[in-house]
Short mmCIF file of C-alpha atoms in Angstrom, two decimals:
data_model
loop_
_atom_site.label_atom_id
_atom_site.label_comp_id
_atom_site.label_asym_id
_atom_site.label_seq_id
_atom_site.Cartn_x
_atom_site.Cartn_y
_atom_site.Cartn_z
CA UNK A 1 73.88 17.17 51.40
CA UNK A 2 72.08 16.52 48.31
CA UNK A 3 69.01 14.90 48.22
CA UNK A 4 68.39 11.20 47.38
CA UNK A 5 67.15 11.98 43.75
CA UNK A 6 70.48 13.67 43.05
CA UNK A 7 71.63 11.62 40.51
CA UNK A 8 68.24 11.67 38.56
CA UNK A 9 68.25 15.34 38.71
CA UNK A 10 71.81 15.23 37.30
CA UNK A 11 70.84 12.60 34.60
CA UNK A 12 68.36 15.15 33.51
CA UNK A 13 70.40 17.98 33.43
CA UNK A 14 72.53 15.58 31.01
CA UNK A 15 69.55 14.58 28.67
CA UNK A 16 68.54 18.47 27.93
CA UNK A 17 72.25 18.64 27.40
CA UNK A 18 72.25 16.56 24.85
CA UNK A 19 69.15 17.14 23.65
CA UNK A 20 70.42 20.39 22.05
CA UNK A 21 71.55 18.82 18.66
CA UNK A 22 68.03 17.66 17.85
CA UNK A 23 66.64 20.60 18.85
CA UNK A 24 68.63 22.57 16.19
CA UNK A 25 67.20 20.32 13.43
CA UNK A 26 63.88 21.49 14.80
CA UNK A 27 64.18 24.62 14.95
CA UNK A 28 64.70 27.88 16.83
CA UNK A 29 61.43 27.43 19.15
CA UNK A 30 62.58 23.68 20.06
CA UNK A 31 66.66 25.31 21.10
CA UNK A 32 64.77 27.66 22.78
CA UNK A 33 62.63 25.88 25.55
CA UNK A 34 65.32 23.28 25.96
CA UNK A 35 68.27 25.77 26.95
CA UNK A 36 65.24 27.81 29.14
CA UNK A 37 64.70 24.25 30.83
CA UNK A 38 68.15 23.36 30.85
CA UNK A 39 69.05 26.48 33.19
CA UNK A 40 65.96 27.00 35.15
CA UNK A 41 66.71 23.00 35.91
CA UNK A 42 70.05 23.55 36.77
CA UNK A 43 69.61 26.32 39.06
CA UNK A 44 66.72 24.55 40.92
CA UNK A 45 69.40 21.62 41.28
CA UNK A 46 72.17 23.83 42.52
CA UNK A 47 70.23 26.85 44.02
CA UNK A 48 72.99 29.32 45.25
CA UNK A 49 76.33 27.19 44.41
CA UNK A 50 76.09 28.68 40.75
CA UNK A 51 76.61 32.12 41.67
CA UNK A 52 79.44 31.14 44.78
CA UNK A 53 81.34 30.43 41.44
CA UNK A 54 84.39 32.72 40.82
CA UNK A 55 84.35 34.52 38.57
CA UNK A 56 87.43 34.26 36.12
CA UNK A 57 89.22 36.99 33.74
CA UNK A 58 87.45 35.66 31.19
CA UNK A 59 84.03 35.30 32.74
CA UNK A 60 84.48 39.36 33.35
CA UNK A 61 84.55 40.74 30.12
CA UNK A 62 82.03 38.24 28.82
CA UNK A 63 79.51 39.56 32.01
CA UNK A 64 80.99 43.65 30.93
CA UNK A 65 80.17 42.48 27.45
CA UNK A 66 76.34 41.65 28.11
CA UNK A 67 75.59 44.53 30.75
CA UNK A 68 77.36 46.57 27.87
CA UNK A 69 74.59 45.54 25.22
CA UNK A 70 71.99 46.06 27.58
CA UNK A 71 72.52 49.81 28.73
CA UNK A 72 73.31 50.60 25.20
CA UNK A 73 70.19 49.39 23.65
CA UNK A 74 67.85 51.15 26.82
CA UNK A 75 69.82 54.22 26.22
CA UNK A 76 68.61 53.82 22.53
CA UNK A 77 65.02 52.41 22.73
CA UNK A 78 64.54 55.68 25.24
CA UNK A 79 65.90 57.86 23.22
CA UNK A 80 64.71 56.44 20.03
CA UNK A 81 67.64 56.76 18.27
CA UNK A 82 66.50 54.55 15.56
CA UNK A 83 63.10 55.93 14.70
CA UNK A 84 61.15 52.85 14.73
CA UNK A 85 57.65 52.76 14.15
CA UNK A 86 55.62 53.45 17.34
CA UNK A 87 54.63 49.18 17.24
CA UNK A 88 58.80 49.18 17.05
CA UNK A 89 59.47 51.18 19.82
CA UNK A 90 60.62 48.32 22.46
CA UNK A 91 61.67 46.55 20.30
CA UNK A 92 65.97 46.77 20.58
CA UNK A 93 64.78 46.66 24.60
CA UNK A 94 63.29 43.13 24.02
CA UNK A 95 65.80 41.57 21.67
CA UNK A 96 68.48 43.15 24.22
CA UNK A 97 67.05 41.61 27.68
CA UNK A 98 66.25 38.23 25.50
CA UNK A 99 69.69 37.66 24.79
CA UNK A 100 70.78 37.48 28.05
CA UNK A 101 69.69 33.97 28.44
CA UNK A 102 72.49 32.95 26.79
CA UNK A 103 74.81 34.80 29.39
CA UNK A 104 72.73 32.49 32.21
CA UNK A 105 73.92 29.61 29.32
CA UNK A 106 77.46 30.69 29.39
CA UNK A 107 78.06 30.48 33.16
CA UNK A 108 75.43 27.39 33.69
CA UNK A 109 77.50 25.24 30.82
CA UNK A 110 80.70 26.32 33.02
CA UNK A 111 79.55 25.16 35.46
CA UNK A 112 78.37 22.16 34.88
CA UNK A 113 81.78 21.34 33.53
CA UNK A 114 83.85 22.58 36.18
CA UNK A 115 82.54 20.48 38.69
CA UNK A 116 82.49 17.67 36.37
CA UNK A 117 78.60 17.48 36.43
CA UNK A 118 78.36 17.15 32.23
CA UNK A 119 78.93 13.25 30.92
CA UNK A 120 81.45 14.13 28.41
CA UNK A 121 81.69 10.54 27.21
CA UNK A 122 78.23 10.53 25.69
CA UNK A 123 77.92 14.67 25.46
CA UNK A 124 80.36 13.75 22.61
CA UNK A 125 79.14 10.96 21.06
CA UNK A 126 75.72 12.51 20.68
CA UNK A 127 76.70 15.48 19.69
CA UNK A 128 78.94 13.80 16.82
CA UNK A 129 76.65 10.95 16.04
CA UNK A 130 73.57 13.97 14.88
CA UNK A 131 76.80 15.48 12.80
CA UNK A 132 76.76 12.13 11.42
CA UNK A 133 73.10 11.49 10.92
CA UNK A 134 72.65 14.55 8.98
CA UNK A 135 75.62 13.94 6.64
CA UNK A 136 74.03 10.30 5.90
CA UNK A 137 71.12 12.16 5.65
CA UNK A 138 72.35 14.91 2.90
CA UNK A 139 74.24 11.65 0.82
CA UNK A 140 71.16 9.92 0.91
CA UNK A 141 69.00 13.20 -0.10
CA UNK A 142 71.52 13.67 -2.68
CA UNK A 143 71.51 9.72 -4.44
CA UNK A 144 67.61 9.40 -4.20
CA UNK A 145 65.82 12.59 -4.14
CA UNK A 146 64.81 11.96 -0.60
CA UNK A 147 66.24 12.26 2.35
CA UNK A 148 65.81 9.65 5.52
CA UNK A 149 63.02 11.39 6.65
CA UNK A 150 61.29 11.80 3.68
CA UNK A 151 62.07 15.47 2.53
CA UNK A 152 62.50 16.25 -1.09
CA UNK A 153 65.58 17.70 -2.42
CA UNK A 154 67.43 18.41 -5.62
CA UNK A 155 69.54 20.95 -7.82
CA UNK A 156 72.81 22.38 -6.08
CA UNK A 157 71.95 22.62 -2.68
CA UNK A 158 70.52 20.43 -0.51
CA UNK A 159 68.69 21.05 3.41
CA UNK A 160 68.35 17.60 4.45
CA UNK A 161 66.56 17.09 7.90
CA UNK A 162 66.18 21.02 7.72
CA UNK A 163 63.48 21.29 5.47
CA UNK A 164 63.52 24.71 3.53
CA UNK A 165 67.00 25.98 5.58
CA UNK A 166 69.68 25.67 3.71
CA UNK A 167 72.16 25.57 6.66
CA UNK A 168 72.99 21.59 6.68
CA UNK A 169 76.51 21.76 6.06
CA UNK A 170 77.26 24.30 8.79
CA UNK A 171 75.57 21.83 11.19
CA UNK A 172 77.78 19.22 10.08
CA UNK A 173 81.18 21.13 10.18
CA UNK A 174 79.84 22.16 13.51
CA UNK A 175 79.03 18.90 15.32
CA UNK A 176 80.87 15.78 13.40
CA UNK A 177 84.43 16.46 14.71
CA UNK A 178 83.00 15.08 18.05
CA UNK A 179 82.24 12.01 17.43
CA UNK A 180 85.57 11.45 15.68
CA UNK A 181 87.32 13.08 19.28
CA UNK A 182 85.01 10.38 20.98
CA UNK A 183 86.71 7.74 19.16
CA UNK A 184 90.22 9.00 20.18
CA UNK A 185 89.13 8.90 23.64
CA UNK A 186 87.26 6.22 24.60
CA UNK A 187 88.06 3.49 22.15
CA UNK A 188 90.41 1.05 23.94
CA UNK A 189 91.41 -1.10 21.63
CA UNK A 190 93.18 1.07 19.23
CA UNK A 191 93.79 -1.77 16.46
CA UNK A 192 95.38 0.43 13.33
CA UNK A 193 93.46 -0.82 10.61
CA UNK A 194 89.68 -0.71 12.00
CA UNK A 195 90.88 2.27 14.11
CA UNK A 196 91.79 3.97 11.01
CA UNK A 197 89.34 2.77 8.85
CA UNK A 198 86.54 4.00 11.30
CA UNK A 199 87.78 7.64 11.53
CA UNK A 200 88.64 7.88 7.79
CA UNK A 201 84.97 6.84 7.04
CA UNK A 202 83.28 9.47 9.34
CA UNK A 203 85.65 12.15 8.09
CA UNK A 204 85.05 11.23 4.04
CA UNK A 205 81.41 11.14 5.16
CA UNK A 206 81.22 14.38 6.29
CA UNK A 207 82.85 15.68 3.91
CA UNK A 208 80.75 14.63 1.13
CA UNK A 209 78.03 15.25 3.17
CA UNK A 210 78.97 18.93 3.75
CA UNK A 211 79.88 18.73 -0.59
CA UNK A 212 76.48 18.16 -1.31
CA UNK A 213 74.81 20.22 0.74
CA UNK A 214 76.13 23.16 -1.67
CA UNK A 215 77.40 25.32 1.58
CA UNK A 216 80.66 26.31 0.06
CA UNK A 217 81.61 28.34 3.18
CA UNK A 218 81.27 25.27 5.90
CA UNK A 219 83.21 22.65 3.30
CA UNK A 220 86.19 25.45 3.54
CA UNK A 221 86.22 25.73 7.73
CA UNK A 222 85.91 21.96 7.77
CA UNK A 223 88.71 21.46 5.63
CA UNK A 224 90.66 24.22 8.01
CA UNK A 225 89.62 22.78 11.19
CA UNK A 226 90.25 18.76 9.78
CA UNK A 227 94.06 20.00 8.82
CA UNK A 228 94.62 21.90 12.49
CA UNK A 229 92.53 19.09 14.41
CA UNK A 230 94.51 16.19 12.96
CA UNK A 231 98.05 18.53 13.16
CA UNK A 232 98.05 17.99 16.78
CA UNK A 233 97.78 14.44 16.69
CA UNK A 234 101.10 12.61 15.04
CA UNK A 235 99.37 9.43 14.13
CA UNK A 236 96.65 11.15 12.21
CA UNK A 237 99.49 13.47 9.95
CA UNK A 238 100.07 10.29 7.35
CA UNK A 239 96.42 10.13 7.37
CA UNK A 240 95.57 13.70 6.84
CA UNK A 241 97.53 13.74 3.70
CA UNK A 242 96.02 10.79 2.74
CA UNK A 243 92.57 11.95 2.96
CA UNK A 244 92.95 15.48 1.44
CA UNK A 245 94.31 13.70 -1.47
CA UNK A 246 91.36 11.41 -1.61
CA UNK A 247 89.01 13.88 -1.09
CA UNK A 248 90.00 16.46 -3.92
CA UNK A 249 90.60 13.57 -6.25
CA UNK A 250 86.90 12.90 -5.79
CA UNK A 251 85.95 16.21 -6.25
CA UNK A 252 87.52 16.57 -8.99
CA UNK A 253 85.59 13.82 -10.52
CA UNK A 254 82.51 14.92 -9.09
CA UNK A 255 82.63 18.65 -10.35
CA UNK A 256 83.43 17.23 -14.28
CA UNK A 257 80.35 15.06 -14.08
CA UNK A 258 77.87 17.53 -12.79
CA UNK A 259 78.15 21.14 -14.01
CA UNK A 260 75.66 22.38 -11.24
CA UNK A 261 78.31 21.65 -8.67
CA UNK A 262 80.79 22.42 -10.87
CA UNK A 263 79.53 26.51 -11.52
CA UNK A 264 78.68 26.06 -7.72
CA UNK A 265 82.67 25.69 -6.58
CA UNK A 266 83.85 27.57 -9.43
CA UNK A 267 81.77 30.37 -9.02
CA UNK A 268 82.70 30.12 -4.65
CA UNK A 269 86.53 30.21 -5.85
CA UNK A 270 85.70 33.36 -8.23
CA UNK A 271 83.40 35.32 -5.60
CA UNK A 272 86.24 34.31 -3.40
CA UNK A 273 89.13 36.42 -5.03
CA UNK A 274 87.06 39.49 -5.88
CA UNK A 275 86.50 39.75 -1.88
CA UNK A 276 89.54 39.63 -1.10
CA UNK A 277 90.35 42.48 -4.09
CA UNK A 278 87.32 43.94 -2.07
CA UNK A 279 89.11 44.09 1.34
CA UNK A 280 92.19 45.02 -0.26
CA UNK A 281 90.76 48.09 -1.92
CA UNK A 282 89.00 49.21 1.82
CA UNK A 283 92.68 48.59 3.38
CA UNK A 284 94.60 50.92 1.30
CA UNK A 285 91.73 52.96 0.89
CA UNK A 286 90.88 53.24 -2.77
CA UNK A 287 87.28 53.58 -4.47
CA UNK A 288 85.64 49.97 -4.26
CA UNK A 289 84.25 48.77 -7.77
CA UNK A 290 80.74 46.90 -7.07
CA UNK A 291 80.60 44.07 -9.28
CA UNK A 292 78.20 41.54 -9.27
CA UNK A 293 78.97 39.93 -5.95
CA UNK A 294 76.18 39.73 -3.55
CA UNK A 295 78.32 39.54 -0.63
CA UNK A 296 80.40 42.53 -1.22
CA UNK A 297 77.56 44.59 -1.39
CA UNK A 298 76.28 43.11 2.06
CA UNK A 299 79.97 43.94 3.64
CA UNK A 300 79.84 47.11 1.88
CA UNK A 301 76.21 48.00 3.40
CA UNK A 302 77.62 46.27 6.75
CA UNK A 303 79.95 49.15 7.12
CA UNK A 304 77.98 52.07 5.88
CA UNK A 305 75.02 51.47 8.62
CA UNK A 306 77.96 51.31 11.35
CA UNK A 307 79.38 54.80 9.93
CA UNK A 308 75.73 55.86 11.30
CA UNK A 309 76.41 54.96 14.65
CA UNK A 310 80.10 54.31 15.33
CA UNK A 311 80.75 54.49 18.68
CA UNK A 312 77.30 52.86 20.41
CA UNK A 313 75.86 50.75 17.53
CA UNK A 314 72.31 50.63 16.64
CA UNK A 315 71.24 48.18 19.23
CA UNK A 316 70.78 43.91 18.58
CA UNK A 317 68.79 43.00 16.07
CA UNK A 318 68.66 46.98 14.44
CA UNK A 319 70.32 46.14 11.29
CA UNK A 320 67.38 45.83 8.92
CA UNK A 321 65.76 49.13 10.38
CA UNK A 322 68.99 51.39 9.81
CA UNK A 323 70.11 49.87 6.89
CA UNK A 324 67.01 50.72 5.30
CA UNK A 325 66.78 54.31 6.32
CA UNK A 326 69.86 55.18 4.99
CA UNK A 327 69.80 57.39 1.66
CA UNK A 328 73.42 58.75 1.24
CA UNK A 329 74.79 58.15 -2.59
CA UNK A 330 77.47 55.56 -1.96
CA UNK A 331 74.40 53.36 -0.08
CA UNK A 332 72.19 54.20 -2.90
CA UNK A 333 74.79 52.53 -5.00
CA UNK A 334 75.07 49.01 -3.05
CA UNK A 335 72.29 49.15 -0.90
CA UNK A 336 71.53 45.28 0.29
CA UNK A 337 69.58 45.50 3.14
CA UNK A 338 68.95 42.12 4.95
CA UNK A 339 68.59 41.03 8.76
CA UNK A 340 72.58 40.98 8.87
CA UNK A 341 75.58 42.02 6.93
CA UNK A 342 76.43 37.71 6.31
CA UNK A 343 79.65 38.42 8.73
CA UNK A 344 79.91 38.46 12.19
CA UNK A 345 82.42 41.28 13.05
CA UNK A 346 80.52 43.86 10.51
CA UNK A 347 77.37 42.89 12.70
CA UNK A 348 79.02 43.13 15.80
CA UNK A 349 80.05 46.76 14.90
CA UNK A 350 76.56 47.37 13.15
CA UNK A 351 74.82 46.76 16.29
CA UNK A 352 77.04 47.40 19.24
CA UNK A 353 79.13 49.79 17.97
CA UNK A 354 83.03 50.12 18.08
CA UNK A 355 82.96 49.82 21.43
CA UNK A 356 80.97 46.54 21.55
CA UNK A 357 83.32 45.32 18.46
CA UNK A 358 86.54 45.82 20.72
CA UNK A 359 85.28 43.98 23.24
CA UNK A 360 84.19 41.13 21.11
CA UNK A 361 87.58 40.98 19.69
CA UNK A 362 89.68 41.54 22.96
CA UNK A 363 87.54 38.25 24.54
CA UNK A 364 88.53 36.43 21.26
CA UNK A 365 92.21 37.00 21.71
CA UNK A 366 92.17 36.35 25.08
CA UNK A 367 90.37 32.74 24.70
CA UNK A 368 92.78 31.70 22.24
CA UNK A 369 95.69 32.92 23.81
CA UNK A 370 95.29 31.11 27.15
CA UNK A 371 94.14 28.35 24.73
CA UNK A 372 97.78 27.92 23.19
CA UNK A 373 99.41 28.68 26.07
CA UNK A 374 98.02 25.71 27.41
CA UNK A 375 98.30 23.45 24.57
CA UNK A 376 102.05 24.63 24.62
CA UNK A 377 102.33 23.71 28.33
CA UNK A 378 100.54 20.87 28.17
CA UNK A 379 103.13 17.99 26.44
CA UNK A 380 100.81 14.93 27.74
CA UNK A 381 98.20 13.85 25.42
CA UNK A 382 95.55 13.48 27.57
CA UNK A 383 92.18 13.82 27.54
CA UNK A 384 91.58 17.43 28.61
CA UNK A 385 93.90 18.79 25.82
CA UNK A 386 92.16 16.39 23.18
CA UNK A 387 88.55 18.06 24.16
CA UNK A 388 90.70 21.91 24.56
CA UNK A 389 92.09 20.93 20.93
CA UNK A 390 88.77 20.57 19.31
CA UNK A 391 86.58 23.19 21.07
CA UNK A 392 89.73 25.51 20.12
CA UNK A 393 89.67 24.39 16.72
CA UNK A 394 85.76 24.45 16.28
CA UNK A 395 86.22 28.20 17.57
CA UNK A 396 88.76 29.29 15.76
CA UNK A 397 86.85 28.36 12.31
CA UNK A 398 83.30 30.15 13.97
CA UNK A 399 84.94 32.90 14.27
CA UNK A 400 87.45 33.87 11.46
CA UNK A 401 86.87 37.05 10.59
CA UNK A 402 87.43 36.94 6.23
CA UNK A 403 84.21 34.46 5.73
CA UNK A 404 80.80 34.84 5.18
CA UNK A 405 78.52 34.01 8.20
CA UNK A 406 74.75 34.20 9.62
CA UNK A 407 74.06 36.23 12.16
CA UNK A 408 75.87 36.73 15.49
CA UNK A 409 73.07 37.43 17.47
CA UNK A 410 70.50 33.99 16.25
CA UNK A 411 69.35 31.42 18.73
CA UNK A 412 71.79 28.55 16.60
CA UNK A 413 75.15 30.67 16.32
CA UNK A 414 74.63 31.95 19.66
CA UNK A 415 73.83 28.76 21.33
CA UNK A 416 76.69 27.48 19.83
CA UNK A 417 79.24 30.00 20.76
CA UNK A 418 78.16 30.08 24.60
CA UNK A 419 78.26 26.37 24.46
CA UNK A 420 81.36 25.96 23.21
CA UNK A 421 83.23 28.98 25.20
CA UNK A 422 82.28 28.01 28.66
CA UNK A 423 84.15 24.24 28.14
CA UNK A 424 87.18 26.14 26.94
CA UNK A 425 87.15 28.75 29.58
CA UNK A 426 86.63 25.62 32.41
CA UNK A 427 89.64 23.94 31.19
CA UNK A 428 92.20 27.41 31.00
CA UNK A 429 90.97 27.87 34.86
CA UNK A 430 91.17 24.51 35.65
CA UNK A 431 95.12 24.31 34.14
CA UNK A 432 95.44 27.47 35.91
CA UNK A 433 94.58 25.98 39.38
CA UNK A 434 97.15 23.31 38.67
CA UNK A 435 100.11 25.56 38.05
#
């Protein structure tokens, strides 16, 4: 038996839950203590029943995946593969054993679904009504030189609520689609016209929102995501077209009245082509021609610090330190040397090796394959294919391999990820159960 206070303990649980959107506009120290209190909560609520879960496929490989990062970056802080500085010399140890929180986040946000603890009625609505606020927030930055809170902002890219991070529009590709699947859900009287005018106004929103921010990358995924998203749902196809049409008449107008967003987009769509010459030319493996592309020389640099440690990786967080210390000619000739190689798979193999890669990719695969078999199986539209839709949608985007990204291993992407993964991976066993 639970105790009488159940319920409040459960209602708290739910607030840190959905506290987690704000605490990503605060910052990295704010995500932090609320996903610490969120699990050390949890597991005072629930003691023991946690870890009588079973543990899935799935749940394996991620568990082989974290014990994996661990042994590999003690076997490397005690050998000191990487030469740090003697202040250094923990310091893959520490990053290593402080990402496993978000392991005790994967299997706490599992669950708390699985046994129907989270309120997914207002999880969503929250979640999509901060996606919301900071598009409002970026429009109104954008108009008046201030945003809602009072931050200056100007030229082509804009941080809203964010201050001096320029990551706005990744927050807002990341969070709005929810409050647009809370609509779909829980809105009863589905009248077309206010129905449709509702949605259409949160998706233009967003998108402008997401425009102005000047992150060319998250306006792309949105896009992607918006056209797979609304695919699944007939009465939205009419409306789809409808909107894209909209939308890229406006841009149009908006990038021949204001050449800084104009060179912006034009420069994205340029950059764009000459990496995908760039992958090309690694595929069939001729000589790569560095041009003036910032993010081909970070790829480029991505790959030549894994070639110094292939198989194992240099350990979490290592890509600075080995990047740096390399001196071979072809580095000497693109040498870019930042916390992370700007995408997620070259950082994956960077730090954990090929080894850690293949794992990373095999867990991929297998999420969304069990994710469309599932959506195939499943022919009624009901409400735990609408939330496997979007998570599957909002993790197919995070993770496409051919984009420029931040870094794996942060407290936001992470968070994210091992949010968003356990409510897919509670639904595939769930489905599972019922077959």
């Amino acid at each position: 038996m639970f105790p009488i206070n159940y319920n409040l303990k459960i209602n708290i649980i739910n607030f840190f839950l959905l506290s987690l959107p704000l605490a990503f506009i605060l910052g990295n120290s704010a995500v932090n203590l609320n996903i610490i209190v969120l699990i050390i909560t949890t597991i005072a609520v629930f003691r023991g029943k946690i870890f009588e879960m079973k543990f899935s496929y799935i749940d394996k490989i991620i568990l082989f995946f974290f014990i994996y990062m661990i042994f590999s970056s003690v076997f490397i802080n005690f050998f000191n593969l990487n030469s740090l500085e003697e202040t250094n010399k923990n310091f893959l140890l520490i990053k290593s054993l402080a990402f496993f929180r978000f392991l005790l986040l994967y299997f706490i946000i599992k669950f708390l679904a699985s046994n129907n603890i989270i309120k997914f009625k207002l999880l969503f609505f929250v979640f999509g009504a901060f996606g919301l606020f900071v598009s409002v927030d970026i429009i109104v930055q954008h108009f008046f030189g201030r945003d809602l809170l009072g931050y200056e902002g100007y030229g082509r890219r804009l941080s809203g609520p964010f201050k001096d991070e320029y990551i706005a529009g990744a927050y807002i590709q990341r969070f709005l689609i929810f409050i647009i699947l809370s609509i779909i859900l829980y809105q009863k009287k589905k009248e077309i016209f206010p129905y449709y005018f509702l949605i259409s106004s949160i998706f233009f929103i967003g998108l402008f929102g997401i425009s102005f921010s000047g992150n060319r990358m998250p306006l792309v995924m949105f896009l992607i995501m918006s056209i797979i998203f609304f695919s699944y749902q007939k009465i939205f196809r009419k409306f789809l077209v409808i909107c894209l049409i909209v939308f890229v008449s406006a841009s149009f107008y908006l990038v021949n009245n204001n050449k800084n967003y104009l060179y912006h987009y034009m420069g994205f769509i340029q950059k764009s082509f000459q990496i995908v010459n760039y992958f090309k030319t690694k595929i069939t493996g001729n000589d790569v021609e560095f041009i003036r592309n910032v993010y081909i020389k970070e790829f480029e640099t991505g790959i030549l610090t894994w070639e110094e440690n292939k198989i194992f990786g240099g350990g979490i967080k290592s890509f600075y330190f080995n990047c740096e210390k390399i001196e071979t000619p072809e580095m000497k000739k693109t040498k870019n040397c930042n916390s992370h190689p700007h995408n997620y798979y070259l950082q994956i193999a960077a730090e954990t090796g090929l080894i850690g890669l293949i794992i990373v990719i095999y867990l991929f695969s297998i999420i969304l394959f069990e994710s469309l078999k599932f959506l195939y199986f499943i022919k009624e539209n009901n409400k735990e294919k609408l939330v496997l839709i979007t998570c599957f949608t909002l993790l197919i985007v995070e993770i496409f391999p051919f984009k420029t990204t931040g870094s794996f291993f942060t407290t936001f992407t992470s968070s994210y990820m091992f949010i968003l993964i356990p409510l897919i991976v509670s639904i595939i066993d769930k489905k599972k159960l019922q077959l």
